Amino acid sequence: MILTIPLLLALLLHRTPSILYPSSPPSAPTKAPTEAVILVDPFSELHSQFIKANLLSRNIAVVEVLSPYIANGLNNDTTSDAAAAAEFDYLTLSPDLTDLSSWVSSIESKGLSITSVICESDSGLSYAEELSSLVSRKHNGVNEGRRNKFMMNDICEKSGIDTVKQKLCSTVDEALEAFESDFGAPSTIILKPELGVASENVYKCSTKSEVKSAAEKILNANTWGTYKRKIDRFIVQEYVEGKEYVLDCVSKNGEHKCTAMWVYDKTEFKKYRGTKLVSCDSDETQKMADYIFKALTALSVDWGMTHNEVKITPVGTVKLIEVNCRQHNANIAPVTTMCIGYNTLDAVVSAYVDEDEGLFESMPAYPKLKKGGIIVHLQCNVEGRVKKLKGLEEIENLPSTVEVDYFYDDFGVGCNVKVTESIRTDCGFVIMINDDKEELERDYERICELMKTMIVVGRRRRKRDILKSLLRKK
């Protein structure tokens, strides 16, 4: 996601930190702010801007910066609104980690103490982690294992946590050998890069030809979060059967709490129908939460929010998919607030800011639902120019629907669409909330049914057909 011009203009203060002070909090502060929180890559209104509003209302100053990866992307971007801005080196918005003294001094001279660093983007996590370890009183230190998925599982395994079988490969032949020898072909395995996001370059393979094709595709792709650096190593992992769950967590000084638990409903390996809230009040769900708490401790996650994925096998064994040291990238705050009573974004602010008594302390370790909630992932099943949209009014008027958002800039007739391949190519989402679980499920299944024929595209006309049409008009 690219920063909008208004936010860019607000940040254009070169190497002097852009410090945002509370303007009109609910109750006017009697003293000037004494604390500041750094937000790295603060793009989304659903995430960082939500956190920023909370911080400002608490009379805490906010410092917004860019990670070098995003800054370089803006410097090289020629297609977005960013290119319309005056020529500017966006790296000036990225504090130099090798010489932070003057930058930090300019913040401290305002009477501010930096308490924490919160990063929104996956690509900026390593930078934010190092920045946090240098300037913040509350940080996790630097640990590559929190981003490298092979190291992540290795660290957890060495800590006595049950993890998936895996092998690191650098060639197609190594992957084929692992498939046949280490994983006992015929079997199903997963190939994926060490660094990645949102199932990008992740493949599920059951045959030698699929393994070969997947390995070649991965090795021809760029390493996530780098510029034009080809992937030179990838992971081969066992494929775990079972339901896939997501646990949003917040940690404070080594204490972990689950703020929301979800289960994925998928139509295919990387295609999601829905993400459903789950009440964490059974032995099975609490076992998954405890498993993640152990993984967070093993990975030295003492502070901040994490978005964690696990699978529970048919025999009840929990297996780690991955730990992500950032927010759940969906509009989760209103859903969980209505369904649980609090949300991850407010909880992480509390963890960093409240000393002994606050939301974090009052939250249970395992979230329980007051209402049912589902995020429906709208899939596009056709490709071409939209001729007609069907069923949108019905979707919007279902009893459980509280919000609908379409991702295409010009979602409607004449818009060009592509078939959904993964969660990154959904064409929108629907937020559903209902006290009545049966009605919620009925409405959900109805949307999933309407989704199949929701988008109608015009057929491609052959040159002969176009010529006939022109002749008829004459």
mmCIF file of C-alpha atoms in Angstrom, residues 157 187 212:
data_model
loop_
_atom_site.group_PDB
_atom_site.id
_atom_site.type_symbol
_atom_site.label_atom_id
_atom_site.label_comp_id
_atom_site.label_asym_id
_atom_site.label_seq_id
_atom_site.Cartn_x
_atom_site.Cartn_y
_atom_site.Cartn_z
ATOM 1 C CA GLU A 157 11.547 -27.214 18.236
ATOM 2 C CA SER A 187 2.889 -37.536 0.225
ATOM 3 C CA LYS A 212 9.651 -29.257 -9.582
#
